[in-house]
Amino acid sequence: MTMHATNMGNSLYKTDPLTKRLNAAEARFRIYGMAAVAFGVLALVGLLTSALGTGVSAFRQTFVEIPVMLDAAVLDKSGNRNPEEMAKITTIGYAKVLETAMVAELTERGLLNDRVSAKDAGGLISKEAPAQLRNMVLANPELLGTTVEFRALANGRVDGFFKGRVTMESAALDSNISPAQLELAQKMRELGLLSVSFNWGFITGPDASELRPEAAGLGVAILGSLYMMIFVLVLALPLGVAASIYLEEFAPQNRFTDLIEVNISNLAAVPSIVFGILGLAVFINFGGLPQSSPLVGGLVLTLMTLPTIIIATRAALKAVPPSIKDAALGIGASKTQTVFHHVLPLAMPGILTGAIIGLAQALGETAPLLLIGMVAFVRDYPAAPPEGFLDPAAALPVQVYNFTQRADPAFIERASGAIIVLLVFLLAMNLLAIILRRRFERRW
Amino acid sequence: MSIGLLSLIVIALAVAGFLIGRARALSKAGGDIRRLHSLPNFYGQSVFLFTAVPALLLMAAWLILQPMLIEARVSGMITAADVPEGSSVGLVMSDVRRISDGIDLILSQGDLSGEDVARMRADFSDVRSRLATVGVALGADVKPAVFEAAKAYNSASSSGRLMMSAAVLAVALAGMAFALSRTTADFRARNVSETFVRALLIASSFIAILTTVGIVLSLVFETVHFFQLYPAKDFFLSTIWNPQFRGGSDLGILPLLWGTLYVSFVALAFAVPIGLFAAIYLAEYASKKVRAVAKPLLEVLAGIPTIVYGLFALITVGPMLRDYFAQPLGLGTSSSSVMTAGLVMGIMLIPFVSSLSDDIINAVPQAMRDGSYGLGATQSETVKQVILPAALPGIVGAILLAASRAIGETMIVVLGAGAAAKMSLNPFEAMTTVTVKIVGQLTGDTEFASPETLVAFALGLTLFVFTLGLNILALYIVRKYREQYE
């Protein structure tokens, strides 16, 4: 080391160049670390705000509330209120009824002018509304001949206008909506005929076609995901726990045990899409199980979750102190009794935490489900289990993917809304896992 | 008899067996527990296991095998003439299954009896409209041979189902009788039922091996099938990916591999420095409070489903990179690009690198730090020259694991990277990856005869081999170069 680099002969109060350099390097290194952590946290915040920012509006929807005169002469020509005959009137007939009601109401309020035709006024209402009105009438034929307050979904573009997605400029270029219609909608809102309110239909309703984003909901997807989670819980938890008990408590140290252990750690790292290929080749092609059914989805997710549950369960079993086992064996319990009566109950909180985390992972998994036909457009709710396990269904994360593949930008809002629902479920599951751990965790 | 009902009956029999076995053991001992070999519950338990387990296993095996056997028999009834142009035996068989389901529905409505259906002939009566009334919609009119096959399928599966119920109940009762006949005071019930339980545990741990075998077999089998239709040399060496529906496709894997590796490289270029610095900061510098907040927050990133990252890439990161980088720099106009997917995937990988590295850095003993400080090194010098070299094998292992994640990741690249198979150096251009093409070739219409579909299995096998290799390498490095500190 050369003379000038050391502090020899100088005041300790004056930092020499070497110390300065070292201090600067030290500070830089520290700042890099802080920046890295900050970047990670900021990325998390960005991710969540992006989903929340675009998705929250999906839970609110624009509705048109007008009195609708259900003309018996139009909707039930024979007049005998027989639902089978009334079913012959299609949604087109009901659309006319809605349009007439809309025009009548607007004329009464003096909102119609020559720039807005009757068709334009009817166009403010979603194409889904006539079907809803029809179902309502078919369910209660006695409504015919009366005037009901009907709450109809507004057209997706009108909804987009109040959420800032559609502007007067974009409407001028859009064949589906005109600026005059938007002005009318604005006036209707001021008069209270049109309102934006919470939309349960988004959470409970089925998916809708590409042309009616306003009616698209997550009901079928949530139900499908629920069915698959039931499956995963019923299959993966007992199998995983049984396998872990064997490997941790009974298995002798030999090649066969080694083989199983290597297998499990490899399966944990296999890309999820490969499990989808497995499901397609084995369960659908070879086993002949129906495509896009929660049964196949549940089986694939079970195989995928099994390694996670096994690893967590083994850790929980390992954490039970040997003294407890020794005590049980010492007073004459058999090995099986020791495990099932003492070790397993003490490891239960850890096992359940692991199972919930595995379930959360399975709930968010998308790629394998794409391959087993879950992308299909499904509008019908699956039946109640056990038959429902074979009905086609959607899944929550796959529904997000489906929404992103559609052209109308209104579906982006729906996709983000579905993400929020998914994240709320995951948050609830993780909170449950944390509470379980806090409440039952023991330290020895 | 439905499967649910049948399993309920078997369980009920088993529970009854438990009670009977327990009571029988007690009565054999004359009510004196001390004269029994095992506790009374073990006698019940062994009857329960012998009643329920073989019967349920038989039911599962039957449910798997029956459709396969019937299918093989019925498909013999369909001749080549019954398969329409552009269709396949598989599609005709799916029609057969649907018609058979329809016959079940018609029968359950009770309008027609079994003999009526047996007399029904596709060339005389309008089967299609009759089936439509029970909600089975068919694309075209039903050919006589197909309808006959459907009827055979229907009767075979309903009689098969009946035989299954009978066989399962017989096995359950036989098991129960067998177990009960063995119930004497000297019967070693505890040993028997514990051995039985242990056999069940071993069988469960077999699932892991079965899964691996299933994955490897299904991939290898279909890949061999693919290579019979498409030359392996072209698959591995061609630089063109251009699938055509009418045949004559170019299915070269190189552009897909290029895209995969490029995206993974970009992702690791983000994730490794950030994850490593975050791990160093959290392990060496951060106060307890900061660590308690920041570490879980970073780990939340690992728990977020990949579809959420995919949507983030699609609606936020992609347009942002396009508007602020790609277009001003004249590098591209696409919002999905290698950069978009790589950046978002990098965010996803940060917690993988950081929490694994954090654990490894924490495992370096304090004595090494103290020694380094004692020689006059600053904190950052200690980290760079003592801790990182000591932790290097573990960190390399963590990075390799992250790389295997990146290569196998699907949803982020499906939504963020694009679908154009290209080999370009420009990171702002849309490229595609192996996983995107697996999804692309296998969703929607899956006909397992064309190379365009089967190529997905070859791609899957490549992916599987790649990620497996990386994992094994990671394990090997960690084991071989790990320093043992006492």
Tab-separated table of N, CA, C and O in Angstrom, chain A residues 22 26 29-30 32-34 36 39-40 43-44 46-47 50 54 242-243 246 250 256 263-264 266-267 269-271 273-274 277-278 280-281 285 303 306 334 336-337 364 366-367 370-371 401 404-405 412 416 419 426, chain B residues 42 190 194 198 201-202 204-209 211-212 214-215 218-219 274 277-278 281 285 297-298 304-305 307-308 311-312 315-316 347 378-381 408 410-411 414-415 439 442-443 448 457 463-464 467-468 471:
chain	number	residue	atom	x	y	z
A	22	LEU	N	-13.887	4.345	-0.161
A	22	LEU	CA	-14.512	3.173	0.442
A	22	LEU	C	-15.913	3.501	0.956
A	22	LEU	O	-16.860	2.721	0.776
A	26	GLU	N	-19.358	1.890	-0.255
A	26	GLU	CA	-20.249	1.305	0.740
A	26	GLU	C	-21.671	1.854	0.567
A	26	GLU	O	-22.650	1.107	0.515
A	29	PHE	N	-23.331	0.583	-2.621
A	29	PHE	CA	-23.752	-0.807	-2.510
A	29	PHE	C	-25.078	-0.905	-1.753
A	29	PHE	O	-25.993	-1.615	-2.141
A	30	ARG	N	-25.129	-0.091	-0.684
A	30	ARG	CA	-26.335	-0.080	0.136
A	30	ARG	C	-27.537	0.421	-0.675
A	30	ARG	O	-28.631	-0.121	-0.598
A	32	TYR	N	-27.903	0.326	-3.918
A	32	TYR	CA	-28.335	-0.687	-4.899
A	32	TYR	C	-29.316	-1.655	-4.242
A	32	TYR	O	-30.356	-2.001	-4.800
A	33	GLY	N	-28.938	-2.085	-3.057
A	33	GLY	CA	-29.795	-3.038	-2.351
A	33	GLY	C	-31.154	-2.446	-2.072
A	33	GLY	O	-32.199	-3.077	-2.320
A	34	MET	N	-31.150	-1.193	-1.565
A	34	MET	CA	-32.439	-0.556	-1.262
A	34	MET	C	-33.261	-0.404	-2.530
A	34	MET	O	-34.469	-0.638	-2.533
A	36	ALA	N	-33.183	-2.247	-5.160
A	36	ALA	CA	-33.713	-3.541	-5.596
A	36	ALA	C	-34.970	-3.899	-4.812
A	36	ALA	O	-35.981	-4.306	-5.395
A	39	PHE	N	-37.720	-1.663	-5.894
A	39	PHE	CA	-38.259	-2.035	-7.202
A	39	PHE	C	-39.255	-3.183	-7.063
A	39	PHE	O	-40.342	-3.144	-7.641
A	40	GLY	N	-38.875	-4.174	-6.262
A	40	GLY	CA	-39.773	-5.309	-6.068
A	40	GLY	C	-41.100	-4.873	-5.473
A	40	GLY	O	-42.173	-5.260	-5.954
A	43	ALA	N	-43.094	-2.879	-7.955
A	43	ALA	CA	-43.681	-3.748	-8.976
A	43	ALA	C	-44.963	-4.370	-8.442
A	43	ALA	O	-45.973	-4.452	-9.153
A	44	LEU	N	-44.932	-4.785	-7.173
A	44	LEU	CA	-46.133	-5.372	-6.567
A	44	LEU	C	-47.262	-4.347	-6.549
A	44	LEU	O	-48.397	-4.636	-6.940
A	46	GLY	N	-47.557	-1.729	-8.441
A	46	GLY	CA	-47.984	-1.470	-9.811
A	46	GLY	C	-48.928	-2.546	-10.320
A	46	GLY	O	-49.957	-2.259	-10.928
A	47	LEU	N	-48.555	-3.780	-10.028
A	47	LEU	CA	-49.366	-4.921	-10.465
A	47	LEU	C	-50.777	-4.821	-9.890
A	47	LEU	O	-51.773	-4.974	-10.602
A	50	SER	N	-52.725	-1.733	-11.185
A	50	SER	CA	-53.158	-1.917	-12.569
A	50	SER	C	-54.446	-2.733	-12.619
A	50	SER	O	-55.393	-2.376	-13.326
A	54	THR	N	-58.216	-0.798	-13.399
A	54	THR	CA	-59.056	-1.076	-14.565
A	54	THR	C	-60.234	-1.969	-14.206
A	54	THR	O	-61.199	-2.027	-14.951
A	242	ALA	N	-51.149	-39.121	3.086
A	242	ALA	CA	-50.792	-40.538	3.191
A	242	ALA	C	-49.381	-40.767	2.666
A	242	ALA	O	-48.563	-41.442	3.312
A	243	ALA	N	-49.064	-40.184	1.503
A	243	ALA	CA	-47.732	-40.373	0.934
A	243	ALA	C	-46.672	-39.792	1.872
A	243	ALA	O	-45.626	-40.409	2.098
A	246	TYR	N	-46.046	-41.993	4.888
A	246	TYR	CA	-45.217	-43.149	4.558
A	246	TYR	C	-43.747	-42.740	4.437
A	246	TYR	O	-42.866	-43.342	5.033
A	250	PHE	N	-42.452	-44.158	7.858
A	250	PHE	CA	-42.329	-45.604	7.702
A	250	PHE	C	-41.239	-46.032	6.726
A	250	PHE	O	-40.656	-47.094	6.892
A	256	PHE	N	-35.701	-47.466	-3.530
A	256	PHE	CA	-37.083	-47.206	-3.913
A	256	PHE	C	-37.567	-45.900	-3.286
A	256	PHE	O	-38.173	-45.057	-3.953
A	263	ASN	N	-38.595	-38.214	-7.552
A	263	ASN	CA	-39.778	-37.988	-8.375
A	263	ASN	C	-40.584	-36.805	-7.891
A	263	ASN	O	-41.024	-35.970	-8.663
A	264	ILE	N	-40.797	-36.752	-6.573
A	264	ILE	CA	-41.642	-35.686	-6.033
A	264	ILE	C	-40.973	-34.339	-6.230
A	264	ILE	O	-41.610	-33.372	-6.658
A	266	ASN	N	-38.898	-33.523	-8.502
A	266	ASN	CA	-38.941	-33.163	-9.922
A	266	ASN	C	-40.331	-32.721	-10.351
A	266	ASN	O	-40.475	-31.765	-11.100
A	267	LEU	N	-41.349	-33.424	-9.859
A	267	LEU	CA	-42.717	-33.060	-10.234
A	267	LEU	C	-43.032	-31.641	-9.800
A	267	LEU	O	-43.762	-30.910	-10.467
A	269	ALA	N	-41.183	-29.233	-9.951
A	269	ALA	CA	-40.561	-28.256	-10.841
A	269	ALA	C	-41.001	-28.422	-12.292
A	269	ALA	O	-40.589	-27.645	-13.144
A	270	VAL	N	-41.832	-29.411	-12.583
A	270	VAL	CA	-42.300	-29.588	-13.967
A	270	VAL	C	-43.226	-28.419	-14.329
A	270	VAL	O	-44.084	-28.044	-13.535
A	271	PRO	N	-43.038	-27.804	-15.507
A	271	PRO	CA	-43.901	-26.683	-15.887
A	271	PRO	C	-45.368	-27.113	-15.899
A	271	PRO	O	-45.686	-28.235	-16.290
A	273	ILE	N	-47.790	-26.470	-17.729
A	273	ILE	CA	-48.421	-26.799	-19.003
A	273	ILE	C	-48.229	-28.276	-19.351
A	273	ILE	O	-49.069	-28.889	-20.015
A	274	VAL	N	-47.139	-28.864	-18.846
A	274	VAL	CA	-46.896	-30.282	-19.109
A	274	VAL	C	-47.989	-31.130	-18.442
A	274	VAL	O	-48.418	-32.150	-18.985
A	277	ILE	N	-50.791	-31.262	-20.787
A	277	ILE	CA	-50.588	-32.254	-21.851
A	277	ILE	C	-50.916	-33.642	-21.321
A	277	ILE	O	-51.582	-34.446	-21.979
A	278	LEU	N	-50.461	-33.908	-20.081
A	278	LEU	CA	-50.764	-35.195	-19.456
A	278	LEU	C	-52.273	-35.408	-19.372
A	278	LEU	O	-52.785	-36.473	-19.743
A	280	LEU	N	-54.631	-34.050	-21.136
A	280	LEU	CA	-55.216	-34.224	-22.464
A	280	LEU	C	-54.965	-35.640	-22.981
A	280	LEU	O	-55.870	-36.309	-23.481
A	281	ALA	N	-53.718	-36.102	-22.849
A	281	ALA	CA	-53.369	-37.400	-23.424
A	281	ALA	C	-53.979	-38.543	-22.616
A	281	ALA	O	-54.497	-39.497	-23.187
A	285	ASN	N	-57.958	-38.284	-23.925
A	285	ASN	CA	-57.759	-39.120	-25.097
A	285	ASN	C	-57.840	-40.595	-24.771
A	285	ASN	O	-58.469	-41.369	-25.472
A	303	LEU	N	-52.926	-33.623	-9.431
A	303	LEU	CA	-51.573	-34.119	-9.674
A	303	LEU	C	-50.558	-32.999	-9.531
A	303	LEU	O	-49.447	-33.196	-9.059
A	306	LEU	N	-50.196	-32.050	-5.695
A	306	LEU	CA	-49.715	-33.104	-4.805
A	306	LEU	C	-48.290	-32.845	-4.282
A	306	LEU	O	-48.080	-32.925	-3.063
A	334	SER	N	-48.269	-48.860	19.180
A	334	SER	CA	-47.588	-49.365	17.990
A	334	SER	C	-47.138	-48.165	17.168
A	334	SER	O	-47.538	-47.032	17.413
A	336	THR	N	-47.936	-47.408	14.108
A	336	THR	CA	-49.079	-46.799	13.442
A	336	THR	C	-49.887	-45.950	14.419
A	336	THR	O	-50.308	-44.845	14.102
A	337	GLN	N	-50.100	-46.496	15.631
A	337	GLN	CA	-50.843	-45.723	16.626
A	337	GLN	C	-50.123	-44.433	16.958
A	337	GLN	O	-50.743	-43.373	17.075
A	364	GLY	N	-55.262	-20.501	-9.008
A	364	GLY	CA	-54.778	-19.501	-9.956
A	364	GLY	C	-54.194	-20.085	-11.218
A	364	GLY	O	-53.811	-19.349	-12.120
A	366	THR	N	-53.677	-21.551	-14.805
A	366	THR	CA	-54.410	-21.370	-16.054
A	366	THR	C	-53.969	-22.328	-17.142
A	366	THR	O	-54.794	-22.971	-17.786
A	367	ALA	N	-52.663	-22.403	-17.354
A	367	ALA	CA	-52.140	-23.053	-18.557
A	367	ALA	C	-52.638	-24.491	-18.746
A	367	ALA	O	-53.100	-24.823	-19.840
A	370	LEU	N	-56.175	-24.667	-20.101
A	370	LEU	CA	-56.399	-24.295	-21.505
A	370	LEU	C	-56.369	-25.536	-22.382
A	370	LEU	O	-57.120	-25.648	-23.342
A	371	LEU	N	-55.480	-26.476	-22.050
A	371	LEU	CA	-55.287	-27.633	-22.913
A	371	LEU	C	-56.407	-28.656	-22.785
A	371	LEU	O	-56.612	-29.449	-23.685
A	401	TYR	N	-58.486	-15.186	-19.215
A	401	TYR	CA	-57.823	-15.355	-20.509
A	401	TYR	C	-58.829	-15.203	-21.647
A	401	TYR	O	-58.567	-14.505	-22.631
A	404	THR	N	-59.640	-11.659	-22.349
A	404	THR	CA	-58.583	-10.898	-23.033
A	404	THR	C	-58.529	-11.219	-24.517
A	404	THR	O	-57.954	-10.462	-25.281
A	405	GLN	N	-59.115	-12.335	-24.932
A	405	GLN	CA	-59.031	-12.712	-26.340
A	405	GLN	C	-60.144	-12.083	-27.175
A	405	GLN	O	-60.240	-12.347	-28.357
A	412	ILE	N	-61.688	-5.853	-21.405
A	412	ILE	CA	-60.478	-5.666	-20.596
A	412	ILE	C	-60.878	-5.329	-19.165
A	412	ILE	O	-60.317	-5.853	-18.198
A	416	SER	N	-60.036	-7.543	-15.816
A	416	SER	CA	-59.429	-7.033	-14.583
A	416	SER	C	-60.365	-7.259	-13.403
A	416	SER	O	-59.909	-7.556	-12.294
A	419	ILE	N	-59.952	-10.679	-12.313
A	419	ILE	CA	-58.693	-10.792	-11.558
A	419	ILE	C	-58.925	-10.376	-10.111
A	419	ILE	O	-58.411	-11.002	-9.174
A	426	LEU	N	-57.935	-15.583	-3.300
A	426	LEU	CA	-56.591	-15.990	-2.884
A	426	LEU	C	-56.229	-15.341	-1.561
A	426	LEU	O	-55.655	-15.977	-0.674
B	42	PHE	N	-59.900	-52.633	16.658
B	42	PHE	CA	-59.062	-53.132	15.566
B	42	PHE	C	-59.767	-54.247	14.798
B	42	PHE	O	-59.587	-54.371	13.593
B	190	ARG	N	-54.826	-56.152	15.169
B	190	ARG	CA	-54.060	-54.905	15.069
B	190	ARG	C	-52.993	-55.033	13.986
B	190	ARG	O	-52.863	-54.162	13.129
B	194	GLU	N	-53.034	-52.804	10.630
B	194	GLU	CA	-51.920	-51.857	10.462
B	194	GLU	C	-51.143	-52.146	9.185
B	194	GLU	O	-50.720	-51.221	8.494
B	198	ARG	N	-50.699	-49.595	6.137
B	198	ARG	CA	-49.388	-49.257	5.597
B	198	ARG	C	-49.340	-49.502	4.093
B	198	ARG	O	-48.734	-48.724	3.346
B	201	LEU	N	-50.786	-46.565	2.467
B	201	LEU	CA	-49.855	-45.425	2.461
B	201	LEU	C	-48.828	-45.577	1.342
B	201	LEU	O	-48.529	-44.617	0.616
B	202	ILE	N	-48.305	-46.800	1.205
B	202	ILE	CA	-47.318	-47.022	0.146
B	202	ILE	C	-47.956	-46.768	-1.217
B	202	ILE	O	-47.369	-46.113	-2.084
B	204	SER	N	-50.318	-44.748	-1.933
B	204	SER	CA	-50.458	-43.315	-2.194
B	204	SER	C	-49.145	-42.708	-2.644
B	204	SER	O	-49.124	-41.822	-3.499
B	205	SER	N	-48.029	-43.178	-2.059
B	205	SER	CA	-46.769	-42.549	-2.477
B	205	SER	C	-46.363	-43.016	-3.866
B	205	SER	O	-45.516	-42.404	-4.498
B	206	PHE	N	-47.019	-44.063	-4.348
B	206	PHE	CA	-46.789	-44.511	-5.715
B	206	PHE	C	-47.315	-43.521	-6.749
B	206	PHE	O	-46.869	-43.502	-7.882
B	207	ILE	N	-48.317	-42.709	-6.328
B	207	ILE	CA	-48.937	-41.778	-7.281
B	207	ILE	C	-47.882	-40.891	-7.926
B	207	ILE	O	-47.951	-40.604	-9.125
B	208	ALA	N	-46.884	-40.481	-7.126
B	208	ALA	CA	-45.856	-39.598	-7.680
B	208	ALA	C	-45.151	-40.279	-8.841
B	208	ALA	O	-44.929	-39.662	-9.898
B	209	ILE	N	-44.816	-41.564	-8.640
B	209	ILE	CA	-44.133	-42.279	-9.721
B	209	ILE	C	-45.064	-42.450	-10.908
B	209	ILE	O	-44.678	-42.235	-12.059
B	211	THR	N	-47.475	-40.550	-11.841
B	211	THR	CA	-47.611	-39.280	-12.560
B	211	THR	C	-46.436	-39.074	-13.502
B	211	THR	O	-46.613	-38.743	-14.678
B	212	THR	N	-45.224	-39.292	-12.967
B	212	THR	CA	-44.051	-39.112	-13.825
B	212	THR	C	-44.105	-40.063	-15.000
B	212	THR	O	-43.861	-39.673	-16.146
B	214	GLY	N	-46.723	-41.394	-16.313
B	214	GLY	CA	-47.776	-40.924	-17.215
B	214	GLY	C	-47.292	-39.791	-18.091
B	214	GLY	O	-47.523	-39.786	-19.307
B	215	ILE	N	-46.595	-38.827	-17.473
B	215	ILE	CA	-46.105	-37.687	-18.261
B	215	ILE	C	-45.136	-38.177	-19.329
B	215	ILE	O	-45.282	-37.866	-20.514
B	218	SER	N	-46.921	-40.396	-22.054
B	218	SER	CA	-47.807	-39.703	-22.994
B	218	SER	C	-46.987	-38.812	-23.921
B	218	SER	O	-47.285	-38.702	-25.108
B	219	LEU	N	-45.931	-38.169	-23.374
B	219	LEU	CA	-45.116	-37.315	-24.236
B	219	LEU	C	-44.356	-38.143	-25.265
B	219	LEU	O	-44.370	-37.843	-26.463
B	274	ILE	N	-31.646	-7.820	-9.499
B	274	ILE	CA	-32.576	-7.241	-8.524
B	274	ILE	C	-32.802	-8.211	-7.366
B	274	ILE	O	-32.719	-7.840	-6.193
B	277	PHE	N	-29.517	-8.410	-5.214
B	277	PHE	CA	-29.288	-7.225	-4.384
B	277	PHE	C	-30.327	-7.145	-3.274
B	277	PHE	O	-30.014	-6.781	-2.139
B	278	ALA	N	-31.566	-7.504	-3.612
B	278	ALA	CA	-32.615	-7.481	-2.581
B	278	ALA	C	-32.267	-8.476	-1.483
B	278	ALA	O	-32.386	-8.164	-0.283
B	281	TYR	N	-29.377	-7.084	0.595
B	281	TYR	CA	-29.818	-5.992	1.452
B	281	TYR	C	-30.618	-6.529	2.633
B	281	TYR	O	-30.384	-6.141	3.783
B	285	TYR	N	-28.086	-5.852	5.526
B	285	TYR	CA	-28.195	-4.439	5.865
B	285	TYR	C	-29.490	-4.080	6.589
B	285	TYR	O	-29.480	-3.275	7.504
B	297	LEU	N	-43.603	-8.984	1.595
B	297	LEU	CA	-44.137	-8.281	0.417
B	297	LEU	C	-43.532	-8.852	-0.852
B	297	LEU	O	-44.243	-9.073	-1.845
B	298	LEU	N	-42.226	-9.110	-0.845
B	298	LEU	CA	-41.602	-9.695	-2.033
B	298	LEU	C	-42.151	-11.093	-2.278
B	298	LEU	O	-42.343	-11.505	-3.423
B	304	ILE	N	-48.771	-14.675	-6.532
B	304	ILE	CA	-49.774	-14.145	-7.464
B	304	ILE	C	-49.837	-15.034	-8.700
B	304	ILE	O	-48.806	-15.391	-9.259
B	305	PRO	N	-51.043	-15.433	-9.119
B	305	PRO	CA	-51.154	-16.317	-10.286
B	305	PRO	C	-50.568	-15.670	-11.537
B	305	PRO	O	-50.620	-14.444	-11.697
B	307	ILE	N	-51.598	-15.630	-14.491
B	307	ILE	CA	-52.541	-14.948	-15.381
B	307	ILE	C	-52.630	-13.463	-15.023
B	307	ILE	O	-52.813	-12.604	-15.892
B	308	VAL	N	-52.425	-13.148	-13.738
B	308	VAL	CA	-52.444	-11.746	-13.312
B	308	VAL	C	-51.253	-11.007	-13.927
B	308	VAL	O	-51.388	-9.892	-14.440
B	311	LEU	N	-52.000	-10.431	-17.622
B	311	LEU	CA	-52.880	-9.299	-17.883
B	311	LEU	C	-52.128	-7.977	-17.671
B	311	LEU	O	-52.313	-7.019	-18.421
B	312	PHE	N	-51.259	-7.956	-16.654
B	312	PHE	CA	-50.435	-6.778	-16.390
B	312	PHE	C	-49.574	-6.473	-17.620
B	312	PHE	O	-49.460	-5.322	-18.060
B	315	ILE	N	-52.106	-5.193	-20.561
B	315	ILE	CA	-52.783	-3.888	-20.534
B	315	ILE	C	-51.925	-2.768	-20.000
B	315	ILE	O	-52.223	-1.611	-20.254
B	316	THR	N	-50.860	-3.045	-19.260
B	316	THR	CA	-50.084	-1.940	-18.696
B	316	THR	C	-48.665	-1.869	-19.265
B	316	THR	O	-48.285	-0.884	-19.889
B	347	ILE	N	-40.179	-9.682	-13.066
B	347	ILE	CA	-40.831	-9.321	-11.796
B	347	ILE	C	-41.292	-10.577	-11.077
B	347	ILE	O	-41.112	-10.737	-9.869
B	378	THR	N	-14.531	-3.609	4.638
B	378	THR	CA	-15.810	-2.942	4.877
B	378	THR	C	-16.920	-3.967	4.677
B	378	THR	O	-16.691	-5.090	4.213
B	379	GLN	N	-18.146	-3.510	4.985
B	379	GLN	CA	-19.268	-4.434	4.889
B	379	GLN	C	-19.470	-4.907	3.444
B	379	GLN	O	-19.698	-6.079	3.190
B	380	SER	N	-19.384	-3.954	2.491
B	380	SER	CA	-19.638	-4.358	1.108
B	380	SER	C	-18.516	-5.245	0.600
B	380	SER	O	-18.754	-6.173	-0.176
B	381	GLU	N	-17.291	-4.987	1.057
B	381	GLU	CA	-16.185	-5.863	0.655
B	381	GLU	C	-16.389	-7.263	1.213
B	381	GLU	O	-16.141	-8.258	0.534
B	408	GLY	N	-40.507	-22.641	-18.645
B	408	GLY	CA	-41.795	-23.327	-18.644
B	408	GLY	C	-42.983	-22.414	-18.467
B	408	GLY	O	-44.116	-22.866	-18.513
B	410	THR	N	-46.023	-20.004	-19.009
B	410	THR	CA	-46.927	-19.983	-20.161
B	410	THR	C	-47.754	-18.713	-20.275
B	410	THR	O	-47.725	-18.030	-21.309
B	411	MET	N	-48.516	-18.378	-19.231
B	411	MET	CA	-49.520	-17.327	-19.409
B	411	MET	C	-48.905	-15.961	-19.720
B	411	MET	O	-49.454	-15.194	-20.500
B	414	VAL	N	-47.988	-16.033	-23.342
B	414	VAL	CA	-49.182	-16.108	-24.203
B	414	VAL	C	-49.772	-14.702	-24.351
B	414	VAL	O	-50.149	-14.277	-25.442
B	415	LEU	N	-49.837	-13.955	-23.241
B	415	LEU	CA	-50.465	-12.636	-23.305
B	415	LEU	C	-49.466	-11.527	-23.602
B	415	LEU	O	-49.867	-10.434	-23.997
B	439	VAL	N	-49.871	-24.242	-26.424
B	439	VAL	CA	-51.246	-23.794	-26.202
B	439	VAL	C	-51.950	-23.608	-27.542
B	439	VAL	O	-53.068	-24.073	-27.757
B	442	LEU	N	-52.839	-26.945	-29.300
B	442	LEU	CA	-53.693	-27.914	-28.604
B	442	LEU	C	-55.031	-27.345	-28.152
B	442	LEU	O	-55.870	-28.088	-27.672
B	443	THR	N	-55.263	-26.042	-28.267
B	443	THR	CA	-56.579	-25.549	-27.875
B	443	THR	C	-57.480	-25.561	-29.090
B	443	THR	O	-57.026	-25.464	-30.218
B	448	PHE	N	-56.157	-35.959	-33.286
B	448	PHE	CA	-54.855	-36.524	-32.982
B	448	PHE	C	-54.263	-37.331	-34.121
B	448	PHE	O	-53.725	-38.391	-33.920
B	457	PHE	N	-46.826	-32.253	-28.699
B	457	PHE	CA	-46.244	-33.223	-27.766
B	457	PHE	C	-44.723	-33.226	-27.881
B	457	PHE	O	-44.023	-33.353	-26.875
B	463	LEU	N	-39.597	-29.284	-23.847
B	463	LEU	CA	-39.722	-28.440	-22.662
B	463	LEU	C	-39.430	-29.235	-21.399
B	463	LEU	O	-38.691	-28.801	-20.513
B	464	PHE	N	-40.009	-30.427	-21.332
B	464	PHE	CA	-39.845	-31.281	-20.158
B	464	PHE	C	-38.371	-31.623	-19.962
B	464	PHE	O	-37.828	-31.511	-18.863
B	467	THR	N	-36.380	-28.417	-18.786
B	467	THR	CA	-36.567	-28.002	-17.397
B	467	THR	C	-36.027	-29.071	-16.449
B	467	THR	O	-35.413	-28.743	-15.431
B	468	LEU	N	-36.209	-30.342	-16.823
B	468	LEU	CA	-35.690	-31.416	-15.981
B	468	LEU	C	-34.168	-31.313	-15.901
B	468	LEU	O	-33.576	-31.410	-14.814
B	471	ASN	N	-33.157	-28.539	-13.619
B	471	ASN	CA	-33.366	-28.862	-12.209
B	471	ASN	C	-32.301	-29.814	-11.701
B	471	ASN	O	-31.779	-29.638	-10.599
